[in-house]
C-alpha positions as CSV (number, residue, x, y, z in Angstrom):
1,M,-1.2,21.6,20.3
2,S,-3.1,22.0,23.5
3,L,-3.3,18.7,26.0
4,A,-6.9,18.9,25.4
5,S,-6.3,18.3,21.2
6,F,-3.9,15.7,22.1
7,R,-6.0,13.7,23.6
8,A,-8.6,14.0,21.4
9,D,-6.6,12.7,18.6
10,L,-5.1,9.9,21.0
11,N,-8.6,9.2,21.0
12,E,-9.8,9.3,17.8
13,H,-6.8,6.9,16.9
14,L,-7.8,4.6,19.5
15,A,-10.9,4.5,17.9
16,V,-9.8,3.8,14.6
17,M,-7.2,1.3,15.8
18,Q,-10.5,-0.5,17.5
19,G,-12.6,-0.6,14.3
20,M,-9.8,-2.2,12.5
21,A,-10.8,-5.2,14.2
22,A,-13.1,-5.3,11.0
23,L,-10.6,-5.6,8.5
24,G,-8.8,-8.7,9.7
25,E,-10.5,-11.2,6.5
26,P,-9.3,-8.7,3.6
27,I,-5.8,-7.6,5.6
28,E,-5.1,-12.0,5.4
29,R,-6.6,-12.0,1.8
30,A,-3.9,-9.3,1.3
31,A,-1.1,-11.2,2.9
32,G,-2.1,-14.2,0.6
33,L,-2.3,-12.5,-2.9
34,I,1.2,-11.1,-1.8
35,E,2.6,-14.4,-0.4
36,C,1.6,-15.9,-3.9
37,A,3.5,-13.3,-5.7
38,V,6.7,-13.5,-4.0
39,R,6.4,-17.6,-3.9
40,S,6.0,-17.4,-7.6
41,G,9.0,-15.7,-8.2
42,N,7.4,-12.2,-9.1
43,K,7.2,-8.9,-6.7
44,L,5.1,-6.6,-4.6
45,M,5.2,-2.9,-6.5
46,L,3.8,-0.4,-3.8
47,C,2.6,3.8,-4.8
48,G,0.8,6.5,-2.9
49,N,1.1,10.5,-3.1
50,G,3.1,12.3,-0.4
51,G,2.6,10.8,3.3
52,S,1.4,7.3,1.3
53,A,4.2,7.9,-1.1
54,A,6.7,7.3,2.4
55,D,4.4,4.7,3.7
56,S,5.0,2.9,0.0
57,Q,8.8,3.4,0.8
58,H,8.3,2.2,4.5
59,I,6.4,-0.9,3.8
60,A,9.2,-1.7,0.7
61,A,11.8,-1.3,3.0
62,E,10.7,-3.7,5.6
63,F,10.3,-6.4,3.0
64,T,13.7,-5.9,1.4
65,G,15.4,-5.3,4.4
66,R,14.2,-7.2,7.7
67,F,11.3,-7.1,9.9
68,V,11.9,-8.5,12.9
69,K,14.3,-10.6,12.6
70,D,17.0,-11.9,10.2
71,R,15.6,-13.5,6.5
72,K,16.2,-13.3,3.0
73,P,15.0,-10.0,1.5
74,L,11.8,-10.1,-0.4
75,P,11.1,-8.6,-3.9
76,A,9.3,-4.9,-3.3
77,L,9.3,-2.0,-4.9
78,A,8.1,1.5,-4.0
79,L,7.1,3.3,-7.5
80,S,7.7,6.8,-6.0
81,T,11.7,6.9,-5.5
82,D,13.2,7.2,-8.7
83,S,13.0,10.7,-8.8
84,S,14.8,10.7,-12.5
85,A,11.5,8.4,-13.8
86,L,8.9,10.5,-11.6
87,T,9.6,13.9,-13.1
88,C,10.8,12.5,-16.7
89,I,7.4,10.7,-17.0
90,A,5.6,14.0,-15.4
91,N,7.3,15.8,-17.9
92,D,6.8,14.1,-21.1
93,Y,3.3,13.0,-20.0
94,S,1.5,14.3,-17.2
95,F,2.0,13.1,-13.4
96,D,-1.4,11.0,-13.9
97,E,1.2,8.3,-15.5
98,V,4.1,8.8,-13.0
99,F,3.0,5.0,-11.5
100,S,1.3,3.8,-14.5
101,R,4.2,3.7,-16.7
102,Q,6.3,2.1,-14.3
103,V,3.8,-0.6,-13.8
104,I,4.1,-1.2,-17.5
105,G,7.3,-1.2,-17.6
106,L,8.5,-2.7,-14.3
107,G,5.7,-5.0,-13.8
108,R,4.9,-8.6,-14.6
109,A,2.0,-10.8,-14.8
110,G,1.7,-12.0,-11.4
111,D,3.3,-9.5,-9.9
112,C,1.2,-7.5,-6.9
113,L,0.7,-3.9,-6.7
114,L,-0.3,-2.0,-3.4
115,A,-1.8,0.9,-4.2
116,I,-2.1,3.2,-1.2
117,S,-4.7,6.4,-1.3
118,T,-6.4,7.8,1.9
119,S,-9.3,9.1,-0.5
120,G,-9.0,6.2,-2.5
121,N,-9.6,8.8,-5.8
122,S,-5.5,9.5,-6.4
123,R,-5.7,10.3,-10.6
124,N,-1.8,8.7,-10.6
125,V,-2.8,6.3,-8.1
126,I,-6.5,5.0,-10.3
127,R,-4.1,4.7,-13.5
128,A,-1.6,2.4,-12.1
129,V,-4.3,0.1,-10.6
130,E,-5.9,0.0,-14.4
131,A,-2.4,-0.5,-15.9
132,A,-1.8,-3.7,-13.2
133,R,-5.6,-4.9,-14.0
134,A,-4.6,-4.8,-17.8
135,A,-0.8,-6.4,-17.3
136,Q,-2.8,-9.4,-14.9
137,I,-1.1,-7.8,-11.9
138,R,-3.4,-8.8,-8.5
139,T,-4.4,-5.6,-7.1
140,I,-4.7,-3.8,-3.6
141,G,-6.1,-0.8,-2.5
142,L,-4.9,0.5,0.9
143,L,-7.5,3.2,1.3
144,G,-9.6,5.3,3.6
145,R,-13.0,7.3,3.7
146,D,-15.3,5.1,1.4
147,G,-12.5,4.1,-0.6
148,G,-13.4,6.1,-3.4
149,K,-13.0,5.2,-7.1
150,L,-10.3,2.6,-5.8
151,R,-12.5,1.0,-3.6
152,G,-14.5,-0.7,-6.9
153,L,-11.4,-0.9,-9.0
154,C,-8.8,-3.0,-7.1
155,E,-9.1,-6.7,-6.9
156,L,-9.5,-6.3,-2.7
157,S,-9.8,-3.1,-1.0
158,I,-8.9,-2.3,2.7
159,I,-11.0,0.9,3.8
160,V,-9.5,2.3,7.0
161,P,-13.0,3.4,9.0
162,S,-11.8,6.9,9.1
163,E,-12.3,10.5,7.3
164,T,-9.2,11.7,8.9
165,T,-5.9,11.7,6.8
166,A,-3.7,11.5,9.7
167,R,-5.7,8.5,11.2
168,I,-5.8,6.9,7.9
169,Q,-2.2,7.2,7.5
170,E,-1.5,5.9,11.1
171,A,-3.5,2.8,10.5
172,H,-1.9,2.1,7.0
173,I,1.1,1.9,8.5
174,F,0.2,-0.7,11.2
175,I,-1.2,-2.4,7.7
176,G,1.6,-2.5,6.3
177,H,3.6,-3.9,9.3
178,T,1.0,-6.5,9.8
179,L,1.1,-7.8,6.2
180,C,4.9,-7.9,6.4
181,A,4.7,-10.2,9.4
182,L,2.0,-12.1,7.9
183,V,4.1,-12.7,4.8
184,E,7.0,-13.9,6.8
185,A,4.9,-16.1,8.2
186,R,3.2,-17.7,5.7
187,L,6.8,-18.0,4.0
188,G,7.8,-19.9,7.0
189,L,10.6,-17.0,7.5
190,S,9.8,-15.8,10.9
């Protein structure tokens, strides 16, 4: 990477972060959905592929561990972490079902699913949202580009204004941190 390339990427990152100012209202609403689930004794489930799977795990860890200071753990589960479940479901059914079968098996009405996809078109994430909706689980899409198919399928969609996967993922983790901070504050834990 040249210095010029670094500067171009940095400028693109800054522009995306500036463009996220318009996402305040849906981020606030998403925090409210998660807070409502947690306050009712339910949980947050998260799913995504590749970097979005890593973001799911990272965000779940912020909820179950701690974010800024010590507080009680909050119930959150990344559906990408159980390699036995993933490989069993992919082998016996299909990779399209790796998250939906876990949503059906682990989810309850009143839970919340945070579905992460930079394109909004990941088939297994779409199937997870469909399963969640059928089970009366609230759905939030953390998306990029134009939101893809998940845009209209999720109850609430947060769409990062970028076409670049790396910039979308950088914004997604920022939003994940913001959601955790907002939920902590709403629950009186910060």
